[in-house]
Every structure is written in structure tokens, then in C-alpha cells.
PDB file of C-alpha atoms in Angstrom:
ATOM      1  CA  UNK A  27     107.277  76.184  77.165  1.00 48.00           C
ATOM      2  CA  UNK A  28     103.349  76.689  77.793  1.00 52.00           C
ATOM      3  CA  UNK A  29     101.592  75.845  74.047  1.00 55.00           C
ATOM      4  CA  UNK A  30      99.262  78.467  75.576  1.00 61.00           C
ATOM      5  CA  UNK A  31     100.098  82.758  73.467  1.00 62.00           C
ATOM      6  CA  UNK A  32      98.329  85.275  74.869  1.00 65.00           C
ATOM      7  CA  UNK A  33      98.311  87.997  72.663  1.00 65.00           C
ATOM      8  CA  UNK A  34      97.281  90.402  75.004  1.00 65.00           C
ATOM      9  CA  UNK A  35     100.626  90.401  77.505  1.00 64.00           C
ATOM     10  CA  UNK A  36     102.845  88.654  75.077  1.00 72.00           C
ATOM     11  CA  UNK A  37     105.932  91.089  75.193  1.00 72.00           C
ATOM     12  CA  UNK A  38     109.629  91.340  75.975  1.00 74.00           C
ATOM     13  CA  UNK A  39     109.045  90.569  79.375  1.00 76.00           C
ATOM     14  CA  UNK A  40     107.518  87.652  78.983  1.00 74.00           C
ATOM     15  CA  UNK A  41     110.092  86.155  76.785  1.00 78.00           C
ATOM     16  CA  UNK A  42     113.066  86.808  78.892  1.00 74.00           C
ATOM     17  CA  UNK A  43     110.947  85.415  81.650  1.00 73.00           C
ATOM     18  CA  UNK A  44     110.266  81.728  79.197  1.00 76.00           C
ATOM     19  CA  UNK A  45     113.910  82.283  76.881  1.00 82.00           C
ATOM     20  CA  UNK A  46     112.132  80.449  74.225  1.00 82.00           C
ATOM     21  CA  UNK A  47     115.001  78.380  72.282  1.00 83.00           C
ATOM     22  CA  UNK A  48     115.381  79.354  68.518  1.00 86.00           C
ATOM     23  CA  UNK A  49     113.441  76.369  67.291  1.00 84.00           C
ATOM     24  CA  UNK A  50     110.283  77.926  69.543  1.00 83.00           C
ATOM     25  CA  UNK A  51     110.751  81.042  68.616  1.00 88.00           C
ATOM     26  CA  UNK A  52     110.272  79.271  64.650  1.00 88.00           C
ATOM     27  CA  UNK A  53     107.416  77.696  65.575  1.00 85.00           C
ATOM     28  CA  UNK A  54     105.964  80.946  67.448  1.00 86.00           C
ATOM     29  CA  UNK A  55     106.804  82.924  64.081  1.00 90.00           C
ATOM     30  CA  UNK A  56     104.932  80.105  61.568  1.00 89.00           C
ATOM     31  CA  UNK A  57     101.769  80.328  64.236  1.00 85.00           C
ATOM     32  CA  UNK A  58     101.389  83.476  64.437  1.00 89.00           C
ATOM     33  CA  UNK A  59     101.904  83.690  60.541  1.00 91.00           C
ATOM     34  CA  UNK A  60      99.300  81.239  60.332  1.00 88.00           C
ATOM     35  CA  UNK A  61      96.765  83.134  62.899  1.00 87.00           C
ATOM     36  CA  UNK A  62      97.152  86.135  61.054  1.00 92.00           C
ATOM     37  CA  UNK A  63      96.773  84.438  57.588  1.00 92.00           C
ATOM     38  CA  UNK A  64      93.694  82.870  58.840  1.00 90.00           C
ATOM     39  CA  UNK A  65      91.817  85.974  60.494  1.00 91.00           C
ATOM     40  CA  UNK A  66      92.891  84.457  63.708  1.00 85.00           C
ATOM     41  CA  UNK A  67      94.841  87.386  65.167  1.00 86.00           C
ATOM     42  CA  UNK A  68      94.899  91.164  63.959  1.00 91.00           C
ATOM     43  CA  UNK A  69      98.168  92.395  62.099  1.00 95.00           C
ATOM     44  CA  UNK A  70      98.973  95.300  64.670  1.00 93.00           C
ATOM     45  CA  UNK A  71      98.771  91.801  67.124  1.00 88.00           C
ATOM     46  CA  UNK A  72     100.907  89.389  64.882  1.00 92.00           C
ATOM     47  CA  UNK A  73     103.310  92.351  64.069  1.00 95.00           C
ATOM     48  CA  UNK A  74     103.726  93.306  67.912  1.00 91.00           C
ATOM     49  CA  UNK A  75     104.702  89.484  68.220  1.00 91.00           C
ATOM     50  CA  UNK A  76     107.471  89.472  65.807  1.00 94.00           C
ATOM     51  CA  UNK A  77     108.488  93.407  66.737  1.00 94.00           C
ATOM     52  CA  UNK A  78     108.905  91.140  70.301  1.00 91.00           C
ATOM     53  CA  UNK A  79     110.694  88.440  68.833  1.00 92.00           C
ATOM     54  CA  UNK A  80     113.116  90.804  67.111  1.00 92.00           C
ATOM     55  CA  UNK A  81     113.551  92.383  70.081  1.00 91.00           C
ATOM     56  CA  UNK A  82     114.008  89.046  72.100  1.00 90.00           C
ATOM     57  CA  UNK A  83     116.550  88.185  69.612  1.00 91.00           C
ATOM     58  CA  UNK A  84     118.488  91.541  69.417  1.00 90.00           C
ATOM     59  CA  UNK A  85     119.218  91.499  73.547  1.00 88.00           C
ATOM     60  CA  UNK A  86     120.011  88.079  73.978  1.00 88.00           C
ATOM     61  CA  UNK A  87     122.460  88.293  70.472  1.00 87.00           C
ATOM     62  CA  UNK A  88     120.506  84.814  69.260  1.00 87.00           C
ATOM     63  CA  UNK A  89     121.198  85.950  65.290  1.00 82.00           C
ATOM     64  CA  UNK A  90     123.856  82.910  64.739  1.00 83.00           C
ATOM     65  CA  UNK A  91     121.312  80.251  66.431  1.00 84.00           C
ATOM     66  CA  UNK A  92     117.848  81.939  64.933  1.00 80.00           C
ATOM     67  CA  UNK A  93     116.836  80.342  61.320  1.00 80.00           C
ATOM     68  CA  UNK A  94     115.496  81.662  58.059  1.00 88.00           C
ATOM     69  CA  UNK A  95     111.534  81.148  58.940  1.00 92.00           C
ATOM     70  CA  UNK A  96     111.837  83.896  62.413  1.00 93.00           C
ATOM     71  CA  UNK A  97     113.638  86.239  59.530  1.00 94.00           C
ATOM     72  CA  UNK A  98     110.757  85.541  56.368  1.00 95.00           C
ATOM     73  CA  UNK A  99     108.009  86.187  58.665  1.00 96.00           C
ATOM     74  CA  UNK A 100     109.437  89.105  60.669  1.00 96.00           C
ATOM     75  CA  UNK A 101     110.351  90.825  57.325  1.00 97.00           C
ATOM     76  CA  UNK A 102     106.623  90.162  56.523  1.00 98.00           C
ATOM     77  CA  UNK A 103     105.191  92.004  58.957  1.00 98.00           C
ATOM     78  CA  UNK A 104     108.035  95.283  58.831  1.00 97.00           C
ATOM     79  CA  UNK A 105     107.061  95.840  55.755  1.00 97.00           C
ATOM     80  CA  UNK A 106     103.496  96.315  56.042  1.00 97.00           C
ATOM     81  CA  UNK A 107     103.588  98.433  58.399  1.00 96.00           C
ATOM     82  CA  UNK A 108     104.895 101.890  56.176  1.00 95.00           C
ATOM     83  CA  UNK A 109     103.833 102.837  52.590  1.00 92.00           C
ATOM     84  CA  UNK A 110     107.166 102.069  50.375  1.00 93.00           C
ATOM     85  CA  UNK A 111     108.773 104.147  48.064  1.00 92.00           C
ATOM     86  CA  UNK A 112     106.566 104.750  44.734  1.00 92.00           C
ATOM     87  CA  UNK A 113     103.433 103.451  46.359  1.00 91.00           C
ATOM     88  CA  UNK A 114      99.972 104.486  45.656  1.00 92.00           C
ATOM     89  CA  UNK A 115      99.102 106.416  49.382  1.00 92.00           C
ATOM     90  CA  UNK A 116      95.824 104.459  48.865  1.00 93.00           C
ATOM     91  CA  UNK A 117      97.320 100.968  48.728  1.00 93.00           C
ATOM     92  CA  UNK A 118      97.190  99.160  52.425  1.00 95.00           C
ATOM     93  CA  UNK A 119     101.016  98.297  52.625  1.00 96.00           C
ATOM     94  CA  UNK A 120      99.563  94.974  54.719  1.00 95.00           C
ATOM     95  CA  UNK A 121      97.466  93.771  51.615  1.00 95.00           C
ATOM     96  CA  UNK A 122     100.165  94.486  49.515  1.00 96.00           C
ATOM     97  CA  UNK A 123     103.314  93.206  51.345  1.00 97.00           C
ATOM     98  CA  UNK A 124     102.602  91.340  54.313  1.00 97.00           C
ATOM     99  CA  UNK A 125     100.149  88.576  52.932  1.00 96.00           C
ATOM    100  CA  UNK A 126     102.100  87.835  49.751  1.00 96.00           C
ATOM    101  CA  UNK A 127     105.368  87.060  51.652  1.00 97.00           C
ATOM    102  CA  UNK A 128     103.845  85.272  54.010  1.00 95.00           C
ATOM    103  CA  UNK A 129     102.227  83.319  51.343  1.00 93.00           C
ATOM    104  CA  UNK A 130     105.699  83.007  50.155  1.00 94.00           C
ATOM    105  CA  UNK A 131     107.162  81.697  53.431  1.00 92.00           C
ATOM    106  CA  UNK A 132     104.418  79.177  54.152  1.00 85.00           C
ATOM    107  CA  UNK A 133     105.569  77.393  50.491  1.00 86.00           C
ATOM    108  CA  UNK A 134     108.873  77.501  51.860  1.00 88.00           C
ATOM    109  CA  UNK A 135     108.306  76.644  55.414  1.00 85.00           C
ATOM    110  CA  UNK A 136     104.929  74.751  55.270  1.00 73.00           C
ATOM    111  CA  UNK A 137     106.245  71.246  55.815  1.00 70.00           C
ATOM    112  CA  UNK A 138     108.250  72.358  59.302  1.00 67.00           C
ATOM    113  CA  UNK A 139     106.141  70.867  61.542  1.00 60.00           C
ATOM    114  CA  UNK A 140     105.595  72.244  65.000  1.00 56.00           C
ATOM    115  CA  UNK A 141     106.761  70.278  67.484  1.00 56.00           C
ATOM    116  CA  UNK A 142     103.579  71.803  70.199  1.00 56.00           C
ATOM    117  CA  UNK A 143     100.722  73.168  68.095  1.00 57.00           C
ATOM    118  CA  UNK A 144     100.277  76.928  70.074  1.00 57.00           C
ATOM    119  CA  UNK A 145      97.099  78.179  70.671  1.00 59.00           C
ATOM    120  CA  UNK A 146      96.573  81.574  70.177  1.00 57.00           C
ATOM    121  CA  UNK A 147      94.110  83.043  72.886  1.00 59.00           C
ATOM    122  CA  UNK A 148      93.053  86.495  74.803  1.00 57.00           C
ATOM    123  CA  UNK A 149      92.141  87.116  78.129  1.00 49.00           C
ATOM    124  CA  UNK A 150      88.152  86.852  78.671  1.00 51.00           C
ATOM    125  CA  UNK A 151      87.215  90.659  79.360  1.00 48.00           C
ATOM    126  CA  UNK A 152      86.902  91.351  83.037  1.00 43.00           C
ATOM    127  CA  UNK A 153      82.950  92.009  83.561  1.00 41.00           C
ATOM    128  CA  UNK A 154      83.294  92.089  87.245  1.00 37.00           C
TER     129      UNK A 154
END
């Protein structure tokens, strides 16, 4: 598997076409937990990753093989994207939710150790 993400055509497609194994798709999870964490990547971009992932997972019935740290930082990213029950309409559900349990998962998961750092990149703008 190419170390290289593009965010910008990183979908479903493009993991059938690789069929990362369940320890990439953990290290794909903690990077782009880590680019988002880090102002690397946007959260509608890290949470169309993991949407992808889920997705990824759901057609290709990986839930036995697939470990906790896919799950932690999936769950992350779901539930910043609604306003919960009880919350204030003016509170951003991904200040609330998302960054605290992903703070969460990286004490939990910050000592797995990726096996190929991935760099997270775009596509230079076409200014032909």
C-alpha cells in the first residue's frame, strides 16, 4: 500500500481497488486522527475518511478482523457531525465530541506505532 492519502479522491473506490488489510486500515484511522488533531486535514475531510472506512468495512464484512482503534476514531468523528440530545444548538458538536475522544483514543492508542508513516496530501490545483 502507497504511504501516499489523497484526501481529495480517497473514497470507496479507491479502497476496494488497494483492500487495505485491517492493520492499514488502523494505521489510516490513527493518521488521519492525527491530521485532523493537528489542523492537518479539515473534519468534513477526516470524517469522509472514516464514513469510507466504515463503508469499506461494512461490504467486505471485515468487523471480526478490524480492531478497537478503526472503531474509537470512527465513533469520533459520527458524533460530531449532529447536535445530541440536550445540547446547546450553539455548541459545535466537533469541539465538543470529536476532539475529546480523539484525545481519548490517542492515550489509548498512542504507542501503536505505524508500520509506514502516511502522508496526507491534495492534488496541486489545476491552473492550466
Amino acid at each position: 500500500m502507497s504511504n501516499d492519502l489523497n484526501l481529495d479522491s480517497f473514497d470507496i473506490s479507491e479502497l476496494n481497488l488497494v483492500r487495505p488489510s485491517p492493520a492499514d486500515l488502523d494505521q489510516i484511522s490513527l493518521q488521519i486522527a492525527k491530521g485532523y488533531l493537528e489542523g492537518i486535514c479539515s473534519f468534513n475531510d477526516a470524517d469522509s475518511v472514516m464514513n469510507n472506512i466504515y463503508v469499506y468495512v461494512v461490504h467486505n464484512n471485515l468487523f471480526a478482523e478490524t480492531g478497537s482503534i478503526i472503531w474509537a476514531i470512527y465513533d469520533a468523528f459520527d458524533a460530531g457531525e449532529y447536535h445530541h440530545g440536550g445540547d446547546d444548538q450553539s455548541e459545535e458538536p466537533e469541539l465538543k465530541y470529536t476532539k475529546p475522544m480523539l484525545e481519548i483514543a490517542f492515550k489509548k492508542y498512542g504507542d501503536f506505532q505505524l508500520a509506514t508513516p502516511l502522508v496526507l496530501k491534495r492534488m496541486p490545483d489545476d491552473k492550466s
